[in-house]
Each structure stands twice: as C-alpha cells, then as structure tokens.
mmCIF file of C-alpha atoms in Angstrom:
data_model
loop_
_atom_site.group_PDB
_atom_site.id
_atom_site.type_symbol
_atom_site.label_atom_id
_atom_site.label_comp_id
_atom_site.label_asym_id
_atom_site.label_seq_id
_atom_site.Cartn_x
_atom_site.Cartn_y
_atom_site.Cartn_z
ATOM 1 C CA MET A 1 -77.421 13.529 47.270
ATOM 2 C CA ARG A 2 -80.703 11.876 48.170
ATOM 3 C CA ALA A 3 -81.149 10.128 51.580
ATOM 4 C CA LEU A 4 -80.755 6.223 51.707
ATOM 5 C CA ASP A 5 -83.750 4.168 52.000
ATOM 6 C CA THR A 6 -83.667 1.296 54.567
ATOM 7 C CA PRO A 7 -84.633 -2.235 53.644
ATOM 8 C CA PHE A 8 -87.734 -2.008 55.846
ATOM 9 C CA GLU A 9 -88.803 1.313 54.046
ATOM 10 C CA LEU A 10 -88.203 -0.248 50.641
ATOM 11 C CA LEU A 11 -89.989 -3.467 51.845
ATOM 12 C CA THR A 12 -92.951 -1.342 52.961
ATOM 13 C CA PHE A 13 -93.596 0.036 49.469
ATOM 14 C CA ALA A 14 -92.514 -3.201 47.748
ATOM 15 C CA LEU A 15 -95.403 -5.322 49.453
ATOM 16 C CA LEU A 16 -98.080 -2.967 48.211
ATOM 17 C CA PRO A 17 -100.091 -4.127 45.082
ATOM 18 C CA ASP A 18 -98.521 -3.407 41.787
ATOM 19 C CA VAL A 19 -95.453 -1.878 43.054
ATOM 20 C CA GLY A 20 -92.619 -3.449 41.013
ATOM 21 C CA PRO A 21 -89.082 -2.354 40.521
ATOM 22 C CA ARG A 22 -89.809 0.235 37.885
ATOM 23 C CA LYS A 23 -92.717 1.853 39.770
ATOM 24 C CA MET A 24 -90.277 1.816 42.846
ATOM 25 C CA LEU A 25 -87.978 3.930 40.995
ATOM 26 C CA GLU A 26 -90.684 6.326 40.321
ATOM 27 C CA LEU A 27 -91.524 6.556 43.972
ATOM 28 C CA ARG A 28 -87.924 7.037 44.930
ATOM 29 C CA ALA A 29 -87.641 9.983 42.592
ATOM 30 C CA LEU A 30 -90.109 11.759 44.723
ATOM 31 C CA GLY A 31 -87.825 11.790 47.639
ATOM 32 C CA PRO A 32 -87.087 9.542 50.705
ATOM 33 C CA LEU A 33 -89.535 6.786 51.326
ATOM 34 C CA SER A 34 -89.716 7.536 54.890
ATOM 35 C CA ALA A 35 -91.269 11.161 53.916
ATOM 36 C CA LEU A 36 -93.407 9.596 51.316
ATOM 37 C CA ALA A 37 -94.835 7.051 53.881
ATOM 38 C CA GLU A 38 -95.710 9.980 56.239
ATOM 39 C CA ARG A 39 -97.334 11.973 53.346
ATOM 40 C CA PRO A 40 -98.597 9.274 51.023
ATOM 41 C CA ALA A 41 -100.858 11.569 49.146
ATOM 42 C CA ALA A 42 -97.734 12.979 47.405
ATOM 43 C CA ALA A 43 -97.673 9.624 45.543
ATOM 44 C CA ARG A 44 -101.009 10.199 43.702
ATOM 45 C CA GLY A 45 -100.521 9.314 40.120
ATOM 46 C CA ILE A 46 -98.218 6.441 40.960
ATOM 47 C CA LEU A 47 -100.079 4.679 43.466
ATOM 48 C CA PRO A 48 -103.812 3.759 43.624
ATOM 49 C CA PRO A 49 -105.957 5.107 46.235
ATOM 50 C CA GLU A 50 -106.177 1.860 48.067
ATOM 51 C CA SER A 51 -102.429 1.687 48.459
ATOM 52 C CA ILE A 52 -102.265 5.334 49.546
ATOM 53 C CA GLU A 53 -104.859 4.468 52.303
ATOM 54 C CA ARG A 54 -102.638 1.506 53.482
ATOM 55 C CA LEU A 55 -99.760 3.707 53.820
ATOM 56 C CA ARG A 56 -101.881 6.369 55.665
ATOM 57 C CA SER A 57 -103.572 3.820 58.115
ATOM 58 C CA GLY A 58 -100.324 2.244 58.921
ATOM 59 C CA GLU A 59 -101.490 -1.117 57.400
ATOM 60 C CA ALA A 60 -98.606 -1.157 54.945
ATOM 61 C CA ALA A 61 -95.986 -0.836 57.822
ATOM 62 C CA ARG A 62 -97.658 -3.556 59.895
ATOM 63 C CA ALA A 63 -97.394 -5.803 56.662
ATOM 64 C CA ALA A 64 -93.777 -5.032 56.425
ATOM 65 C CA GLU A 65 -93.063 -5.732 59.938
ATOM 66 C CA ALA A 66 -94.776 -9.075 59.874
ATOM 67 C CA GLU A 67 -92.746 -9.899 56.626
ATOM 68 C CA GLN A 68 -89.422 -8.864 58.345
ATOM 69 C CA LEU A 69 -90.240 -11.266 61.387
ATOM 70 C CA ARG A 70 -91.096 -14.134 59.423
ATOM 71 C CA SER A 71 -88.070 -13.590 57.243
ATOM 72 C CA GLU A 72 -85.885 -13.772 60.234
ATOM 73 C CA VAL A 73 -87.737 -17.098 61.359
ATOM 74 C CA PHE A 74 -86.437 -18.575 58.006
ATOM 75 C CA GLY A 75 -82.907 -17.481 58.625
ATOM 76 C CA LEU A 76 -83.071 -14.629 56.040
ATOM 77 C CA ARG A 77 -81.826 -11.203 56.011
ATOM 78 C CA LEU A 78 -83.226 -8.319 53.880
ATOM 79 C CA VAL A 79 -80.736 -6.377 51.733
ATOM 80 C CA GLY A 80 -82.099 -3.173 50.216
ATOM 81 C CA LEU A 81 -81.107 -1.238 47.155
ATOM 82 C CA ASP A 82 -79.112 1.202 49.105
ATOM 83 C CA ASP A 83 -77.240 -1.331 51.323
ATOM 84 C CA SER A 84 -73.472 -1.544 50.961
ATOM 85 C CA ASP A 85 -73.710 -5.362 50.495
ATOM 86 C CA TYR A 86 -76.271 -5.061 47.563
ATOM 87 C CA PRO A 87 -74.608 -6.563 44.536
ATOM 88 C CA ALA A 88 -73.004 -3.555 42.493
ATOM 89 C CA LEU A 89 -73.478 -5.051 39.068
ATOM 90 C CA LEU A 90 -77.199 -5.898 39.919
ATOM 91 C CA ARG A 91 -77.753 -2.325 40.945
ATOM 92 C CA GLN A 92 -76.802 -1.260 37.465
ATOM 93 C CA VAL A 93 -79.590 -2.907 35.646
ATOM 94 C CA PHE A 94 -82.693 -1.175 34.208
ATOM 95 C CA ASP A 95 -85.021 -2.486 37.010
ATOM 96 C CA PRO A 96 -83.047 -3.679 39.994
ATOM 97 C CA PRO A 97 -84.931 -5.473 42.758
ATOM 98 C CA SER A 98 -85.849 -3.204 45.519
ATOM 99 C CA VAL A 99 -85.299 -5.864 48.351
ATOM 100 C CA LEU A 100 -83.435 -9.109 48.153
ATOM 101 C CA TYR A 101 -84.174 -11.966 50.522
ATOM 102 C CA VAL A 102 -80.977 -13.623 51.351
ATOM 103 C CA ARG A 103 -79.795 -16.719 52.992
ATOM 104 C CA GLY A 104 -76.169 -16.845 53.173
ATOM 105 C CA ASN A 105 -73.214 -14.669 52.101
ATOM 106 C CA LEU A 106 -72.984 -12.117 49.295
ATOM 107 C CA GLU A 107 -69.225 -11.754 49.443
ATOM 108 C CA GLY A 108 -68.969 -13.621 45.992
ATOM 109 C CA CYS A 109 -70.849 -10.597 44.487
ATOM 110 C CA ARG A 110 -67.970 -8.138 45.113
ATOM 111 C CA PRO A 111 -66.951 -6.158 42.039
ATOM 112 C CA GLU A 112 -63.508 -7.432 42.003
ATOM 113 C CA ILE A 113 -64.739 -11.195 41.829
ATOM 114 C CA PRO A 114 -65.886 -12.152 38.298
ATOM 115 C CA ALA A 115 -69.180 -13.656 38.275
ATOM 116 C CA VAL A 116 -70.447 -16.075 35.538
ATOM 117 C CA ALA A 117 -73.996 -17.321 34.945
ATOM 118 C CA ILE A 118 -74.310 -20.823 33.627
ATOM 119 C CA VAL A 119 -77.907 -21.595 32.685
ATOM 120 C CA GLY A 120 -79.859 -24.176 30.264
ATOM 121 C CA SER A 121 -82.460 -26.750 30.044
ATOM 122 C CA ARG A 122 -84.086 -28.489 32.799
ATOM 123 C CA GLY A 123 -84.396 -31.652 30.675
ATOM 124 C CA ALA A 124 -80.737 -31.550 29.873
ATOM 125 C CA SER A 125 -78.848 -34.363 28.088
ATOM 126 C CA PRO A 126 -76.265 -36.291 30.255
ATOM 127 C CA HIS A 127 -73.584 -34.736 27.991
ATOM 128 C CA GLY A 128 -75.044 -31.261 28.891
ATOM 129 C CA VAL A 129 -75.026 -31.921 32.426
ATOM 130 C CA ALA A 130 -71.456 -33.145 32.553
ATOM 131 C CA LEU A 131 -70.362 -30.059 30.500
ATOM 132 C CA ALA A 132 -72.178 -27.557 32.746
ATOM 133 C CA ARG A 133 -70.773 -29.216 35.926
ATOM 134 C CA ALA A 134 -67.275 -29.174 34.383
ATOM 135 C CA LEU A 135 -67.768 -25.562 33.413
ATOM 136 C CA GLY A 136 -68.852 -24.762 37.009
ATOM 137 C CA ARG A 137 -65.903 -26.519 38.435
ATOM 138 C CA ASP A 138 -63.251 -25.030 36.271
ATOM 139 C CA LEU A 139 -64.441 -21.415 36.379
ATOM 140 C CA ALA A 140 -64.756 -21.606 40.198
ATOM 141 C CA ASP A 141 -61.287 -23.147 40.442
ATOM 142 C CA ALA A 142 -60.207 -19.931 38.610
ATOM 143 C CA GLY A 143 -61.880 -17.781 41.165
ATOM 144 C CA ALA A 144 -65.283 -17.033 39.503
ATOM 145 C CA THR A 145 -68.489 -16.859 41.280
ATOM 146 C CA ILE A 146 -70.971 -19.382 39.656
ATOM 147 C CA VAL A 147 -74.508 -17.990 39.339
ATOM 148 C CA SER A 148 -77.648 -20.231 38.404
ATOM 149 C CA GLY A 149 -81.228 -20.624 39.085
ATOM 150 C CA LEU A 150 -81.211 -23.986 41.309
ATOM 151 C CA ALA A 151 -83.472 -25.634 38.623
ATOM 152 C CA ARG A 152 -83.121 -29.121 37.545
ATOM 153 C CA GLY A 153 -80.724 -30.111 34.994
ATOM 154 C CA ILE A 154 -78.073 -27.535 33.803
ATOM 155 C CA ASP A 155 -78.495 -25.142 36.882
ATOM 156 C CA THR A 156 -78.191 -27.939 39.358
ATOM 157 C CA ALA A 157 -74.890 -29.351 37.374
ATOM 158 C CA ALA A 158 -73.517 -25.699 37.494
ATOM 159 C CA HIS A 159 -73.952 -25.392 41.249
ATOM 160 C CA GLN A 160 -72.557 -28.676 41.856
ATOM 161 C CA GLY A 161 -69.535 -28.034 39.819
ATOM 162 C CA ALA A 162 -68.625 -24.816 41.868
ATOM 163 C CA LEU A 163 -68.944 -26.902 44.838
ATOM 164 C CA ASP A 164 -66.700 -29.563 43.564
ATOM 165 C CA ALA A 165 -64.143 -27.056 43.328
ATOM 166 C CA CYS A 166 -64.908 -25.761 46.822
ATOM 167 C CA GLY A 167 -65.889 -22.540 45.024
ATOM 168 C CA VAL A 168 -68.594 -19.929 45.628
ATOM 169 C CA THR A 169 -72.100 -20.289 43.934
ATOM 170 C CA LEU A 170 -75.344 -18.193 44.163
ATOM 171 C CA ALA A 171 -78.612 -19.728 43.535
ATOM 172 C CA ILE A 172 -81.500 -17.589 42.439
ATOM 173 C CA GLN A 173 -85.086 -18.658 43.194
ATOM 174 C CA GLY A 174 -88.094 -17.652 41.457
ATOM 175 C CA ARG A 175 -90.425 -18.051 44.410
ATOM 176 C CA GLY A 176 -90.451 -17.139 48.042
ATOM 177 C CA MET A 177 -87.652 -18.041 50.325
ATOM 178 C CA ASP A 178 -89.641 -19.938 52.819
ATOM 179 C CA ASP A 179 -89.276 -22.974 50.738
ATOM 180 C CA ILE A 180 -86.878 -24.282 48.171
ATOM 181 C CA TYR A 181 -87.766 -25.270 44.577
ATOM 182 C CA PRO A 182 -87.393 -27.795 43.396
ATOM 183 C CA LYS A 183 -87.764 -29.655 46.661
ATOM 184 C CA GLU A 184 -84.940 -32.162 45.732
ATOM 185 C CA ASN A 185 -82.407 -29.311 45.719
ATOM 186 C CA THR A 186 -82.975 -28.566 49.473
ATOM 187 C CA ARG A 187 -79.685 -30.274 50.431
ATOM 188 C CA LEU A 188 -77.747 -28.601 47.415
ATOM 189 C CA ALA A 189 -79.094 -25.141 48.820
ATOM 190 C CA ASP A 190 -77.802 -26.024 52.209
ATOM 191 C CA ALA A 191 -74.362 -26.882 50.621
ATOM 192 C CA ILE A 192 -74.396 -23.672 48.695
ATOM 193 C CA VAL A 193 -74.728 -21.523 51.800
ATOM 194 C CA SER A 194 -72.277 -23.831 53.890
ATOM 195 C CA ALA A 195 -69.707 -23.315 51.139
ATOM 196 C CA GLY A 196 -69.804 -19.555 51.525
ATOM 197 C CA GLY A 197 -72.527 -18.836 48.850
ATOM 198 C CA ALA A 198 -76.082 -17.727 49.139
ATOM 199 C CA VAL A 199 -79.644 -18.604 47.824
ATOM 200 C CA LEU A 200 -81.705 -15.488 47.271
ATOM 201 C CA ALA A 201 -84.909 -14.306 45.672
ATOM 202 C CA GLU A 202 -86.798 -10.963 45.072
ATOM 203 C CA CYS A 203 -90.377 -12.628 45.745
ATOM 204 C CA PRO A 204 -91.981 -12.154 49.143
ATOM 205 C CA LEU A 205 -92.559 -14.985 51.285
ATOM 206 C CA GLY A 206 -95.272 -17.568 50.472
ATOM 207 C CA VAL A 207 -95.080 -16.696 46.650
ATOM 208 C CA ARG A 208 -95.201 -19.922 44.676
ATOM 209 C CA PRO A 209 -93.137 -20.958 41.719
ATOM 210 C CA LEU A 210 -95.337 -19.661 39.122
ATOM 211 C CA ALA A 211 -94.353 -19.114 35.366
ATOM 212 C CA ASP A 212 -94.508 -15.472 35.625
ATOM 213 C CA ASN A 213 -91.830 -15.275 38.345
ATOM 214 C CA PHE A 214 -89.033 -16.879 36.404
ATOM 215 C CA PRO A 215 -88.385 -14.001 33.972
ATOM 216 C CA ARG A 216 -87.903 -11.746 36.993
ATOM 217 C CA ARG A 217 -85.599 -14.411 38.432
ATOM 218 C CA ASN A 218 -83.611 -14.789 35.206
ATOM 219 C CA ARG A 219 -83.011 -11.000 35.100
ATOM 220 C CA ILE A 220 -81.365 -11.268 38.476
ATOM 221 C CA ILE A 221 -79.244 -14.126 37.357
ATOM 222 C CA ALA A 222 -78.023 -12.010 34.114
ATOM 223 C CA GLY A 223 -77.730 -8.780 36.365
ATOM 224 C CA LEU A 224 -75.434 -10.416 38.916
ATOM 225 C CA THR A 225 -72.747 -11.484 36.262
ATOM 226 C CA ARG A 226 -70.344 -10.182 33.769
ATOM 227 C CA ALA A 227 -71.024 -13.164 31.408
ATOM 228 C CA THR A 228 -73.913 -15.530 30.836
ATOM 229 C CA ILE A 229 -73.111 -18.983 29.267
ATOM 230 C CA VAL A 230 -76.083 -20.967 27.778
ATOM 231 C CA VAL A 231 -75.838 -24.924 27.763
ATOM 232 C CA GLU A 232 -78.680 -26.588 25.856
ATOM 233 C CA ALA A 233 -81.986 -24.395 25.612
ATOM 234 C CA ALA A 234 -84.923 -25.113 23.693
ATOM 235 C CA ARG A 235 -86.879 -22.415 21.578
ATOM 236 C CA ARG A 236 -88.955 -21.289 24.791
ATOM 237 C CA SER A 237 -86.290 -21.946 27.305
ATOM 238 C CA GLY A 238 -86.014 -19.412 30.214
ATOM 239 C CA ALA A 239 -82.305 -19.449 29.526
ATOM 240 C CA LEU A 240 -82.725 -17.540 26.335
ATOM 241 C CA ILE A 241 -84.623 -14.796 28.535
ATOM 242 C CA THR A 242 -81.468 -14.692 30.682
ATOM 243 C CA ALA A 243 -79.250 -14.289 27.701
ATOM 244 C CA ARG A 244 -81.594 -11.665 26.245
ATOM 245 C CA VAL A 245 -81.419 -9.687 29.593
ATOM 246 C CA ALA A 246 -77.635 -10.074 29.531
ATOM 247 C CA LEU A 247 -77.374 -8.535 26.020
ATOM 248 C CA ASP A 248 -79.658 -5.519 26.988
ATOM 249 C CA GLU A 249 -77.417 -4.823 29.938
ATOM 250 C CA GLY A 250 -74.136 -4.922 27.795
ATOM 251 C CA ARG A 251 -72.939 -8.112 29.391
ATOM 252 C CA ASP A 252 -71.162 -10.935 27.652
ATOM 253 C CA VAL A 253 -73.092 -13.824 26.176
ATOM 254 C CA MET A 254 -71.538 -17.189 25.380
ATOM 255 C CA ALA A 255 -72.977 -20.472 24.269
ATOM 256 C CA VAL A 256 -72.121 -24.076 23.893
ATOM 257 C CA PRO A 257 -72.981 -25.417 20.328
ATOM 258 C CA GLY A 258 -75.048 -28.664 19.910
ATOM 259 C CA HIS A 259 -76.109 -30.940 17.082
ATOM 260 C CA PRO A 260 -78.859 -29.135 14.931
ATOM 261 C CA SER A 261 -81.045 -32.251 15.244
ATOM 262 C CA ASP A 262 -81.429 -31.716 19.038
ATOM 263 C CA GLU A 263 -84.169 -29.282 20.196
ATOM 264 C CA ARG A 264 -82.032 -28.490 23.048
ATOM 265 C CA SER A 265 -79.374 -26.977 20.756
ATOM 266 C CA PHE A 266 -81.657 -24.561 19.092
ATOM 267 C CA GLY A 267 -80.996 -21.770 21.693
ATOM 268 C CA PRO A 268 -77.219 -22.046 21.937
ATOM 269 C CA ASN A 269 -76.699 -22.355 18.099
ATOM 270 C CA ALA A 270 -79.022 -19.409 17.438
ATOM 271 C CA LEU A 271 -77.132 -17.277 19.874
ATOM 272 C CA ILE A 272 -73.640 -18.378 18.335
ATOM 273 C CA ARG A 273 -75.151 -17.567 14.898
ATOM 274 C CA ASP A 274 -76.061 -14.042 16.175
ATOM 275 C CA GLY A 275 -72.665 -13.410 17.609
ATOM 276 C CA ALA A 276 -72.364 -14.943 20.992
ATOM 277 C CA LEU A 277 -68.987 -16.485 21.923
ATOM 278 C CA LEU A 278 -68.764 -20.191 21.082
ATOM 279 C CA VAL A 279 -67.772 -22.177 24.220
ATOM 280 C CA ARG A 280 -65.924 -25.389 24.031
ATOM 281 C CA ASP A 281 -64.797 -25.433 27.644
ATOM 282 C CA ALA A 282 -63.719 -23.282 30.458
ATOM 283 C CA ALA A 283 -60.540 -22.259 28.558
ATOM 284 C CA ASP A 284 -62.726 -20.242 26.033
ATOM 285 C CA VAL A 285 -64.595 -18.461 28.909
ATOM 286 C CA ALA A 286 -61.314 -17.779 30.648
ATOM 287 C CA ALA A 287 -59.644 -16.216 27.680
ATOM 288 C CA GLU A 288 -62.643 -13.821 27.360
ATOM 289 C CA LEU A 289 -62.836 -12.889 31.020
ATOM 290 C CA GLY A 290 -58.973 -12.992 31.823
ATOM 291 C CA LEU A 291 -59.402 -15.906 34.326
ATOM 292 C CA GLU A 292 -56.698 -18.649 34.976
ATOM 293 C CA GLY A 293 -56.929 -21.662 37.127
ATOM 294 C CA SER A 294 -55.372 -25.171 37.352
ATOM 295 C CA ALA A 295 -58.123 -26.864 35.507
ATOM 296 C CA ILE A 296 -58.201 -24.504 32.911
ATOM 297 C CA ARG A 297 -54.508 -24.742 32.388
ATOM 298 C CA PHE A 298 -54.895 -28.308 32.128
ATOM 299 C CA ALA A 299 -57.591 -28.066 29.432
ATOM 300 C CA ALA A 300 -55.567 -25.690 27.317
ATOM 301 C CA SER A 301 -53.169 -28.332 25.860
ATOM 302 C CA GLN A 302 -50.841 -27.755 23.055
ATOM 303 C CA ASP A 303 -52.592 -30.782 21.219
ATOM 304 C CA VAL A 304 -55.782 -29.160 19.915
ATOM 305 C CA VAL A 305 -57.622 -32.474 19.708
ATOM 306 C CA LEU A 306 -56.277 -33.576 23.272
ATOM 307 C CA GLY A 307 -56.926 -30.330 24.622
ATOM 308 C CA ALA A 308 -60.593 -30.537 23.461
ATOM 309 C CA LEU A 309 -61.123 -33.616 25.657
ATOM 310 C CA ARG A 310 -61.654 -33.973 29.362
ATOM 311 C CA PRO A 311 -61.390 -37.117 31.631
ATOM 312 C CA ASP A 312 -64.962 -36.734 32.885
ATOM 313 C CA VAL A 313 -66.981 -35.251 30.071
ATOM 314 C CA PRO A 314 -67.820 -37.702 27.281
ATOM 315 C CA VAL A 315 -67.557 -35.881 23.975
ATOM 316 C CA SER A 316 -69.179 -37.087 20.572
ATOM 317 C CA LEU A 317 -67.160 -37.266 17.249
ATOM 318 C CA GLU A 318 -69.406 -34.425 15.850
ATOM 319 C CA ASP A 319 -68.868 -32.164 19.020
ATOM 320 C CA LEU A 320 -65.137 -32.893 18.903
ATOM 321 C CA ALA A 321 -64.808 -31.845 15.245
ATOM 322 C CA THR A 322 -66.501 -28.721 16.196
ATOM 323 C CA ARG A 323 -64.167 -28.067 19.303
ATOM 324 C CA SER A 324 -61.160 -28.960 17.519
ATOM 325 C CA GLY A 325 -61.680 -27.401 14.253
ATOM 326 C CA ARG A 326 -60.147 -30.588 12.531
ATOM 327 C CA PRO A 327 -61.734 -32.072 9.477
ATOM 328 C CA LEU A 328 -63.199 -35.521 10.227
ATOM 329 C CA PRO A 329 -60.443 -37.655 8.338
ATOM 330 C CA GLU A 330 -57.764 -35.890 10.178
ATOM 331 C CA LEU A 331 -59.616 -35.989 13.482
ATOM 332 C CA LEU A 332 -60.194 -39.753 13.082
ATOM 333 C CA ALA A 333 -56.495 -40.472 12.491
ATOM 334 C CA ARG A 334 -55.378 -38.344 15.498
ATOM 335 C CA LEU A 335 -57.826 -40.215 17.708
ATOM 336 C CA SER A 336 -56.547 -43.452 16.470
ATOM 337 C CA GLU A 337 -53.032 -42.293 17.563
ATOM 338 C CA LEU A 338 -54.074 -41.017 20.923
ATOM 339 C CA GLU A 339 -55.929 -44.249 21.600
ATOM 340 C CA ILE A 340 -52.902 -46.179 20.640
ATOM 341 C CA GLY A 341 -50.940 -44.092 22.967
ATOM 342 C CA ALA A 342 -53.477 -44.588 25.870
ATOM 343 C CA LYS A 343 -54.169 -40.690 26.021
ATOM 344 C CA VAL A 344 -57.769 -41.174 24.885
ATOM 345 C CA ARG A 345 -60.451 -43.744 25.626
ATOM 346 C CA ARG A 346 -63.246 -44.434 23.314
ATOM 347 C CA LEU A 347 -66.704 -45.282 25.120
ATOM 348 C CA PRO A 348 -69.837 -46.840 23.792
ATOM 349 C CA GLY A 349 -71.884 -44.690 21.413
ATOM 350 C CA ALA A 350 -68.803 -43.076 19.738
ATOM 351 C CA LEU A 351 -67.815 -40.929 22.783
ATOM 352 C CA PHE A 352 -64.321 -40.024 23.575
ATOM 353 C CA VAL A 353 -62.744 -38.940 26.863
ATOM 354 C CA ARG A 354 -59.156 -38.082 27.942
ATOM 355 C CA ALA A 355 -57.418 -40.707 29.865
ATOM 356 C CA ARG A 356 -56.758 -39.729 33.357
ATOM 357 C CA ASN A 357 -53.294 -41.035 33.619
ATOM 358 C CA PRO A 358 -51.824 -40.692 30.051
ATOM 359 C CA VAL A 359 -48.601 -42.505 29.426
#
C-alpha cells in the first residue's frame, strides 16, 4: 500500500506549470510525493527541466507555503486526494482534482447521502428558474445534497431551492476561491456555508473566471453526484459538458423537456432523445434514486393532471400535456373541472398552477 500524500505535498506539485490531475496521477505512480520532492530528477520525462529545478531549489515548496497561508487568510482549508473527507464519489472519476480549496463543510458528500446536480442555462426562462428552485427544494427536503455551479440562472435557483428546504448544497466555482463569481452571489455563497454546505474550487487563488476553467469545474459537479439534471441548456451550454462527464463516469443523467422552438430546450430534449430520464418534477428523480420527502409525496398525486402541477411553478399547456401524458382535448376538459373545483388556477399567458388550499 502506497504512502499517503499530504495536501501540502499535493499542492507543491499541483502549482507547478502544466501539472494537471492526469499528470499528477503519473507522478504519484512513481511513489510518495515527499520522496519525489527530495529526488526530483526521478520525474524526468514527466516534468520539464524548469519544474525539476523549482523542486530542487525549494522554490516549489515556498510557493506552496505562500498559497497555504493565503488560503487560511480567506478562511479556506485544503483537502487533498488522500484525505479522509475528500469526497468518495469524486475520487472515483478519471481525473480527480489533486487538491480542493474548501470553504464550509463537506459532510454533504458522505457516500450514504445521495447527491444530485442541477445545472442549466445562465439566461434561463422564468419557468426554468422556478422549476430548478422547486427541484432543489423538494430533493433537499428528501435528504439529497444539491450540487451546482453558483452561476446565474438555473444554478442560482437550484442552490436557493435547497436553502428554502433548510437543506445542504455545494457550490463549485470555476475560479480561485479568493473571490466569488458572479459577484452578486456573494450573499448566496455565505448562506450556503451557514446552512452547512460548502463553496469549493480546484483552481489556485488568483485564477480568474476564464472560459477554459469551467469544463474542469463541470467535471467536479458531475463527479460529486449520483445524478445530473439538466434544466434548459442551449447547444453550447456548459451544462451539456456536465452531462457528458456524468455519462462517461457511469452516473445517471436526467433532463427537463422543453418546447422545441426554444433554443434553451435543445440540450435537454437532445439528452432525452439519447436516453436521459425525462424529469417532470422531483417525484421522477425520487423514483429513480429511491428518495422520499414530504414535498415529493405531495407532488405524486393520484390525479395525474393535478399531480403534474405545483402551487409555485407555473406550467404551460404544452408542458402540462407532456407531463401528464394526456391528449389535449382530455387535458383541457380536466383542467376545466379542476378550475371549477378551485383546485387549479389559470394565470395570464395560458399558464396553470395548483391552488394552495384546494377545496
């Protein structure tokens, strides 16, 4: 059994130029990193001469010490690949991060707690935002940890939904943890940590939110979870990268269908076409993952039309037909009955919600 590498040792090598997760696996295959730091010439063929010289001169260790001190200033702790609280599911992916910068609590990553990613468009529709928030709330109510990327739109709604249920949520950043991106989510990040969750990243401090960082962030989101749910995603959405990683890692992929004319529906509809589970509400996810909660039980009504509606998420007639599986004439007739019985309310724009206090 190989010796365990400490977070500091992992950090020392991770901060070297061009040492990503895959190259780190090659370095670790040579033996303990502590021994490799003392005899860096053994890494010839993996590391370039300038990196070997940084190790030999002690410059690499000094850079790691400075990074560790700065992390402490920002209230962060470094969790290394060999640490006991490193997320077990994430450790199983093809290229796990060597070191995680963590603010908050990783208890929500325990193997016995189901974790679900909810991801999607930054420019989400009001309907998509409402549905993502309801999914986050209902799944958190059922005991799941909600994972997303702290971005605008669907990610923000998913985190907020988990907090609505007093649940645990994890936010993964695509930049250094010395700042929050986007800035307007600073208070949301604070609330996530206060509620027992965490904000975390793989990037060193000072790394800006550049486009190349987000695919790496998305693989962490997928790697932390048993299932990834996509709610609205255009053709080039990062949410589809998350879904692809989830598929590659043998995790479940689920998607919320949308109208074909809406570009934000392209990703979810394509995923469903290719075999992803169609998600109408949290009850569909619960059935797949074996979850149960009060909000989910409420949604799973015996009346298929009423059960497809929620009091806080307006649904269009087209989406309701998809969710209920009922032909349009039958659906319209049933909606009329439910409206007369004050169990359903019709909103402007041909949207429907379930009445909060049905008679």
